[in-house]
Amino acid sequence: MEDSRIAAPIGVNLDRFINAKEQHFSYATGELSQLLRDIALAGKVVNREINKAGLINIAGAIGTQNIQGEDQQKLDVLSNIRFIRALTKGGEVCAIISEEDEKVIETGSDSAKYIVAIDPLDGSSNIDVNVSIGTIFSIYRRLSVVNSPITNEDVLQKGTEQIAAGYILYGSSTMLVYTTGNGVNGFTYEPSLGEYFLSHHNMKLPNEGKIYSINEGSYNSFEQPVKEYINYCREHKYSGRYIGSLVADFHRNLLKGGIYIYPKTTTSPNGKLRLMYECNCLAFIAEQAGGIATDGVHRIMEIQPKELHQRTPFFVGSKSMVEKAKSYY
Ligand code: P6P
């Protein structure tokens, strides 16, 4: 037999991983697996559009604003369309909460069991300066019976009710990182094969870290406990690393240990980040990897949402660092 070493194994692709995991759940009927595949596929399309943005003039602002009053970038709008189309055609989702849409999007798949909350492209102000950006998503089970109208209770569920969450990081390489409540796994996209391959199995967030991510330009507007924690980090010679792109900062801290903080500020009295499609998603991943996520004091995933685009202060990362920050409150 030929020496098998000349054919290096290419590893486990996302499809095979999802199928293998599905077999662990006797009740799994394949819909969640299909939903994860739909998200992964849309991520491939968005990845392709991001990578050629500068060439075909889809970078930059389009002159409109989203519900948040933020200038919409062409790729924001394009990514939103791609994910909504993929989730709608996939048939597994009955409703979508998107950062780019004021109201809940009903897909028309009234017999579908799942609801997705998504930030199609976070960090979009970084698009035209070629800094990493990301898609962030959560998956919930609908509470109302199928083929009935979508209710507020369906779309305003606590983070503890998530059945899956993840992000796609469009960086020096494109990665899909997700959890279904049994640990966190990372897949690296191989464009030449059009496949995601398992590259980071059972990811763990180091309990300690020496990286803190916060926009210190807003220092003067922070609450006293936040200022005291920043001073603690400075005294202990931690490294300040703030890319200005949540998914990129979160991913680095997930791998190396660290804390990301977006606290209340005078301009963002409830914090800037959104509970449903940014904070809950990353909180679920952080917790599944051994970290924690709070609003400074309370567990993010215990917050009862009252509105779709609700904001919250966000402290996420290494358990001992988030707890240290909390000790100043
Ligand atoms: P600031 C991007 O707009 C974002 O939502 C996150 O990705 C990022 O961490 C944060 O806002 C940056 O906000 O106010 O520090 O520029």
Short mmCIF file of C-alpha atoms and ligand atoms in Angstrom, two decimals:
data_model
loop_
_atom_site.label_atom_id
_atom_site.label_comp_id
_atom_site.label_asym_id
_atom_site.label_seq_id
_atom_site.Cartn_x
_atom_site.Cartn_y
_atom_site.Cartn_z
CA MET A 1 0.00 0.00 0.00
CA GLU A 2 1.27 3.50 -0.83
CA ASP A 3 2.69 5.41 2.14
CA SER A 4 -0.41 7.18 3.49
CA ARG A 5 1.79 9.99 4.82
CA ILE A 6 1.98 11.53 1.36
CA ALA A 7 -1.75 12.23 1.59
CA ALA A 8 -2.13 14.42 4.68
CA PRO A 9 -5.64 14.03 6.12
CA ILE A 10 -7.80 17.06 5.36
CA GLY A 11 -9.69 16.72 8.63
CA VAL A 12 -13.36 16.76 9.56
CA ASN A 13 -15.55 19.10 7.56
CA LEU A 14 -18.51 20.92 9.08
CA ASP A 15 -21.11 18.66 7.49
CA ARG A 16 -19.55 15.50 8.86
CA PHE A 17 -19.15 17.11 12.30
CA ILE A 18 -22.79 18.24 12.40
CA ASN A 19 -23.98 14.79 11.32
CA ALA A 20 -21.82 13.08 13.95
CA LYS A 21 -23.11 15.41 16.67
CA GLU A 22 -26.71 14.98 15.54
CA GLN A 23 -26.43 11.27 16.19
CA HIS A 24 -25.84 12.12 19.86
CA PHE A 25 -29.33 13.56 20.10
CA SER A 26 -31.99 10.87 19.70
CA TYR A 27 -34.69 13.56 19.40
CA ALA A 28 -32.73 15.44 16.73
CA THR A 29 -34.70 15.34 13.51
CA GLY A 30 -32.14 17.14 11.41
CA GLU A 31 -33.78 20.57 11.30
CA LEU A 32 -31.18 22.21 13.56
CA SER A 33 -28.42 20.58 11.54
CA GLN A 34 -29.93 21.93 8.35
CA LEU A 35 -30.27 25.39 9.93
CA LEU A 36 -26.58 25.40 10.88
CA ARG A 37 -25.73 24.41 7.31
CA ASP A 38 -27.90 27.27 5.96
CA ILE A 39 -26.01 29.76 8.14
CA ALA A 40 -22.66 28.31 7.10
CA LEU A 41 -23.61 28.58 3.42
CA ALA A 42 -24.67 32.22 3.74
CA GLY A 43 -21.36 32.85 5.51
CA LYS A 44 -19.49 31.50 2.49
CA VAL A 45 -21.36 33.89 0.19
CA VAL A 46 -20.78 36.89 2.46
CA ASN A 47 -17.13 35.91 2.80
CA ARG A 48 -16.75 35.99 -0.98
CA GLU A 49 -18.38 39.44 -1.17
CA ILE A 50 -16.24 40.84 1.64
CA ASN A 51 -13.07 39.56 -0.01
CA LYS A 52 -13.80 41.37 -3.27
CA ALA A 53 -15.55 44.42 -1.77
CA GLY A 54 -12.84 46.87 -2.76
CA LEU A 55 -12.84 45.59 -6.33
CA ILE A 56 -16.54 45.85 -7.10
CA ASN A 57 -17.35 48.96 -5.12
CA ILE A 58 -19.57 47.40 -2.45
CA ALA A 59 -17.56 48.83 0.40
CA GLY A 60 -18.55 52.15 1.89
CA ALA A 61 -21.84 53.67 3.03
CA ILE A 62 -25.03 53.66 1.00
CA GLY A 63 -26.44 56.85 2.48
CA THR A 64 -29.18 55.21 4.58
CA GLN A 65 -29.35 54.49 8.32
CA ASN A 66 -30.51 51.35 10.15
CA ILE A 67 -32.85 51.17 13.14
CA GLN A 68 -29.89 52.07 15.33
CA GLY A 69 -29.40 55.32 13.43
CA GLU A 70 -26.06 53.99 12.19
CA ASP A 71 -24.94 54.63 8.62
CA GLN A 72 -25.60 51.44 6.70
CA GLN A 73 -22.66 50.11 4.71
CA LYS A 74 -23.34 48.37 1.41
CA LEU A 75 -22.01 45.12 2.84
CA ASP A 76 -24.28 45.48 5.89
CA VAL A 77 -27.31 45.53 3.64
CA LEU A 78 -25.95 42.84 1.32
CA SER A 79 -25.10 40.50 4.21
CA ASN A 80 -28.54 41.03 5.72
CA ILE A 81 -30.15 40.05 2.42
CA ARG A 82 -27.91 36.98 2.09
CA PHE A 83 -28.67 35.64 5.58
CA ILE A 84 -32.40 36.39 5.44
CA ARG A 85 -32.62 34.71 2.02
CA ALA A 86 -30.65 31.63 3.16
CA LEU A 87 -32.69 31.27 6.36
CA THR A 88 -35.97 31.79 4.53
CA LYS A 89 -35.18 29.35 1.69
CA GLY A 90 -33.83 26.82 4.20
CA GLY A 91 -37.35 26.50 5.61
CA GLU A 92 -36.24 25.79 9.21
CA VAL A 93 -36.83 29.30 10.59
CA CYS A 94 -40.21 30.93 11.23
CA ALA A 95 -38.90 34.36 12.36
CA ILE A 96 -35.70 36.41 12.20
CA ILE A 97 -34.56 39.27 14.43
CA SER A 98 -31.94 41.26 12.54
CA GLU A 99 -29.94 44.31 13.55
CA GLU A 100 -30.73 45.73 10.12
CA ASP A 101 -34.52 45.44 10.42
CA GLU A 102 -36.70 47.32 12.88
CA LYS A 103 -39.38 44.64 13.08
CA VAL A 104 -39.32 40.85 13.30
CA ILE A 105 -39.04 39.26 9.84
CA GLU A 106 -41.61 36.49 9.41
CA THR A 107 -40.28 34.03 6.85
CA GLY A 108 -43.62 32.43 5.99
CA SER A 109 -42.35 29.02 7.12
CA ASP A 110 -45.09 28.84 9.75
CA SER A 111 -44.42 25.18 10.53
CA ALA A 112 -40.73 25.87 11.26
CA LYS A 113 -39.55 25.37 14.84
CA TYR A 114 -36.69 27.88 15.08
CA ILE A 115 -36.13 31.60 15.50
CA VAL A 116 -32.81 33.27 14.63
CA ALA A 117 -31.44 36.51 16.05
CA ILE A 118 -28.60 37.84 13.91
CA ASP A 119 -26.19 40.72 13.43
CA PRO A 120 -25.39 40.02 9.77
CA LEU A 121 -22.20 42.06 9.74
CA ASP A 122 -20.91 43.57 12.97
CA GLY A 123 -18.06 46.04 12.91
CA SER A 124 -19.11 47.34 9.53
CA SER A 125 -17.34 50.67 10.07
CA ASN A 126 -14.16 48.59 9.67
CA ILE A 127 -15.15 47.22 6.27
CA ASP A 128 -13.52 49.87 4.11
CA VAL A 129 -10.30 49.83 6.14
CA ASN A 130 -9.90 46.07 5.73
CA VAL A 131 -10.19 45.19 9.43
CA SER A 132 -11.77 41.88 10.47
CA ILE A 133 -15.56 41.89 10.84
CA GLY A 134 -18.11 39.29 11.82
CA THR A 135 -21.58 37.77 11.75
CA ILE A 136 -23.12 36.94 15.14
CA PHE A 137 -26.18 34.70 15.61
CA SER A 138 -28.42 32.95 18.13
CA ILE A 139 -30.95 30.17 17.57
CA TYR A 140 -34.07 29.75 19.74
CA ARG A 141 -36.94 27.26 19.66
CA ARG A 142 -40.32 28.93 19.07
CA LEU A 143 -42.58 28.72 22.13
CA SER A 144 -45.92 29.12 20.34
CA VAL A 145 -47.44 26.16 18.49
CA VAL A 146 -46.45 25.80 14.85
CA ASN A 147 -48.74 27.39 12.22
CA SER A 148 -49.87 29.99 14.77
CA PRO A 149 -48.87 33.69 14.74
CA ILE A 150 -45.38 34.52 16.05
CA THR A 151 -45.70 35.99 19.54
CA ASN A 152 -43.65 38.47 21.57
CA GLU A 153 -42.76 35.59 23.90
CA ASP A 154 -41.29 33.76 20.89
CA VAL A 155 -38.91 36.58 19.99
CA LEU A 156 -38.05 38.00 23.42
CA GLN A 157 -36.54 34.94 25.10
CA LYS A 158 -33.74 35.05 27.67
CA GLY A 159 -30.27 34.04 26.56
CA THR A 160 -30.57 30.92 28.73
CA GLU A 161 -33.16 29.66 26.21
CA GLN A 162 -30.69 29.65 23.29
CA ILE A 163 -30.26 26.21 21.75
CA ALA A 164 -27.29 27.33 19.64
CA ALA A 165 -25.16 30.42 19.04
CA GLY A 166 -22.12 31.31 17.02
CA TYR A 167 -20.16 33.76 14.96
CA ILE A 168 -18.36 33.90 11.65
CA LEU A 169 -15.13 35.89 11.73
CA TYR A 170 -14.08 37.29 8.35
CA GLY A 171 -10.42 37.81 9.19
CA SER A 172 -6.99 36.73 7.94
CA SER A 173 -8.84 33.46 7.66
CA THR A 174 -12.59 33.01 7.87
CA MET A 175 -13.80 30.97 10.83
CA LEU A 176 -17.14 29.67 12.03
CA VAL A 177 -17.28 29.17 15.81
CA TYR A 178 -20.47 27.82 17.39
CA THR A 179 -22.01 25.92 20.28
CA THR A 180 -25.17 23.86 20.62
CA GLY A 181 -24.75 23.71 24.39
CA ASN A 182 -22.15 20.94 24.40
CA GLY A 183 -18.90 22.89 24.19
CA VAL A 184 -17.52 25.22 21.55
CA ASN A 185 -15.93 24.21 18.25
CA GLY A 186 -14.17 26.30 15.61
CA PHE A 187 -14.04 25.64 11.88
CA THR A 188 -11.69 27.29 9.41
CA TYR A 189 -12.96 27.96 5.90
CA GLU A 190 -10.91 26.59 3.01
CA PRO A 191 -12.08 28.68 0.02
CA SER A 192 -10.38 26.47 -2.55
CA LEU A 193 -12.59 23.58 -1.41
CA GLY A 194 -15.58 25.67 -0.30
CA GLU A 195 -15.62 23.81 2.99
CA TYR A 196 -15.23 24.63 6.69
CA PHE A 197 -12.82 22.22 8.46
CA LEU A 198 -12.65 21.56 12.21
CA SER A 199 -9.57 23.46 13.37
CA HIS A 200 -10.33 24.30 17.03
CA HIS A 201 -11.96 21.37 18.84
CA ASN A 202 -13.61 21.90 22.23
CA MET A 203 -12.37 25.51 22.67
CA LYS A 204 -11.68 26.66 26.23
CA LEU A 205 -11.50 30.28 27.40
CA PRO A 206 -8.48 30.57 29.76
CA ASN A 207 -9.62 31.42 33.30
CA GLU A 208 -6.91 34.07 33.57
CA GLY A 209 -5.80 36.60 30.99
CA LYS A 210 -3.71 39.74 30.60
CA ILE A 211 -5.57 41.41 27.76
CA TYR A 212 -8.31 43.99 28.26
CA SER A 213 -10.38 45.31 25.37
CA ILE A 214 -12.21 48.60 25.91
CA ASN A 215 -12.34 51.96 24.14
CA GLU A 216 -10.26 53.96 26.59
CA GLY A 217 -11.01 57.08 24.56
CA SER A 218 -14.31 57.13 26.48
CA TYR A 219 -12.54 56.74 29.87
CA ASN A 220 -13.82 60.03 31.26
CA SER A 221 -17.44 58.99 30.67
CA PHE A 222 -17.12 55.57 32.34
CA GLU A 223 -18.68 54.80 35.72
CA GLN A 224 -16.20 54.78 38.65
CA PRO A 225 -16.07 50.93 38.96
CA VAL A 226 -15.01 50.67 35.30
CA LYS A 227 -12.32 53.32 35.78
CA GLU A 228 -11.05 51.44 38.84
CA TYR A 229 -10.88 48.17 36.91
CA ILE A 230 -9.01 49.82 34.02
CA ASN A 231 -6.54 51.26 36.55
CA TYR A 232 -6.15 47.74 38.01
CA CYS A 233 -5.32 46.42 34.52
CA ARG A 234 -2.80 49.22 33.95
CA GLU A 235 -1.13 48.63 37.35
CA HIS A 236 -0.81 44.94 36.53
CA LYS A 237 0.72 45.77 33.15
CA TYR A 238 -2.03 44.07 31.15
CA SER A 239 -2.07 44.69 27.41
CA GLY A 240 -4.74 46.93 25.95
CA ARG A 241 -6.02 45.38 22.71
CA TYR A 242 -9.08 47.00 21.10
CA ILE A 243 -9.72 46.36 17.43
CA GLY A 244 -13.09 48.11 17.40
CA SER A 245 -14.65 44.97 15.96
CA LEU A 246 -16.43 42.91 18.63
CA VAL A 247 -16.07 39.50 16.98
CA ALA A 248 -12.33 39.99 16.39
CA ASP A 249 -11.70 41.16 19.96
CA PHE A 250 -13.90 38.38 21.38
CA HIS A 251 -12.21 35.68 19.29
CA ARG A 252 -8.70 36.70 20.33
CA ASN A 253 -9.72 36.77 23.99
CA LEU A 254 -11.43 33.37 23.61
CA LEU A 255 -8.14 31.89 22.42
CA LYS A 256 -5.67 33.78 24.63
CA GLY A 257 -7.70 34.82 27.66
CA GLY A 258 -8.86 38.38 28.23
CA ILE A 259 -11.86 40.60 28.87
CA TYR A 260 -13.92 42.70 26.48
CA ILE A 261 -15.90 45.56 28.01
CA TYR A 262 -18.44 47.90 26.44
CA PRO A 263 -19.86 49.69 29.52
CA LYS A 264 -22.39 52.45 29.93
CA THR A 265 -21.08 55.78 28.64
CA THR A 266 -22.63 59.23 28.51
CA THR A 267 -23.48 58.71 24.83
CA SER A 268 -24.61 55.09 25.39
CA PRO A 269 -26.34 55.10 28.81
CA ASN A 270 -27.43 51.44 28.32
CA GLY A 271 -24.19 50.43 26.64
CA LYS A 272 -23.86 50.20 22.84
CA LEU A 273 -24.13 46.48 22.16
CA ARG A 274 -27.41 44.71 21.58
CA LEU A 275 -28.63 41.95 23.88
CA MET A 276 -30.45 39.72 21.38
CA TYR A 277 -27.97 39.35 18.51
CA GLU A 278 -24.60 40.30 19.98
CA CYS A 279 -24.33 39.86 23.75
CA ASN A 280 -26.47 36.74 24.32
CA CYS A 281 -24.75 34.90 21.45
CA LEU A 282 -21.22 35.60 22.67
CA ALA A 283 -22.26 35.06 26.30
CA PHE A 284 -23.45 31.53 25.42
CA ILE A 285 -20.17 30.77 23.67
CA ALA A 286 -18.12 32.28 26.50
CA GLU A 287 -19.96 30.25 29.15
CA GLN A 288 -19.71 27.04 27.11
CA ALA A 289 -15.95 27.63 26.86
CA GLY A 290 -15.59 28.23 30.62
CA GLY A 291 -15.80 32.03 30.67
CA ILE A 292 -18.56 34.35 31.86
CA ALA A 293 -20.55 37.33 30.60
CA THR A 294 -22.26 40.03 32.66
CA ASP A 295 -23.67 43.53 32.33
CA GLY A 296 -21.09 44.45 34.95
CA VAL A 297 -23.04 42.77 37.72
CA HIS A 298 -25.71 40.38 36.41
CA ARG A 299 -25.38 37.34 34.14
CA ILE A 300 -26.16 38.48 30.57
CA MET A 301 -28.14 35.34 29.74
CA GLU A 302 -30.54 35.91 32.65
CA ILE A 303 -31.66 39.33 31.38
CA GLN A 304 -35.31 39.24 30.32
CA PRO A 305 -35.46 41.13 26.97
CA LYS A 306 -38.18 43.77 26.75
CA GLU A 307 -37.54 44.93 23.19
CA LEU A 308 -35.87 43.51 20.09
CA HIS A 309 -32.98 45.98 19.84
CA GLN A 310 -32.41 46.41 23.54
CA ARG A 311 -28.86 47.41 24.49
CA THR A 312 -26.87 46.30 27.54
CA PRO A 313 -23.47 46.99 29.06
CA PHE A 314 -21.28 43.98 28.22
CA PHE A 315 -18.37 42.41 30.16
CA VAL A 316 -17.26 39.10 28.65
CA GLY A 317 -14.24 36.81 28.77
CA SER A 318 -12.00 35.08 31.30
CA LYS A 319 -13.94 34.19 34.44
CA SER A 320 -11.45 35.68 36.92
CA MET A 321 -11.19 38.93 34.94
CA VAL A 322 -14.95 39.47 34.61
CA GLU A 323 -15.36 38.67 38.32
CA LYS A 324 -12.57 41.12 39.20
CA ALA A 325 -14.31 43.85 37.20
CA LYS A 326 -17.58 43.00 38.99
CA SER A 327 -15.88 43.34 42.38
CA TYR A 328 -15.64 47.11 41.87
CA TYR A 329 -19.45 47.47 41.72
P1 P6P B 1 -16.72 52.16 19.65
C1 P6P B 1 -18.87 48.00 16.02
O1 P6P B 1 -19.69 49.11 15.66
C2 P6P B 1 -19.25 47.61 17.44
O2 P6P B 1 -20.60 47.25 17.49
C3 P6P B 1 -18.36 46.48 17.92
O3 P6P B 1 -18.03 45.61 16.90
C4 P6P B 1 -17.16 47.22 18.46
O4 P6P B 1 -16.49 46.50 19.49
C5 P6P B 1 -17.77 48.50 19.02
O5 P6P B 1 -19.00 48.71 18.31
C6 P6P B 1 -16.86 49.71 18.78
O6 P6P B 1 -17.55 50.82 19.31
O7 P6P B 1 -17.73 53.08 20.29
O8 P6P B 1 -15.60 51.78 20.60
O9 P6P B 1 -16.20 52.66 18.33
#
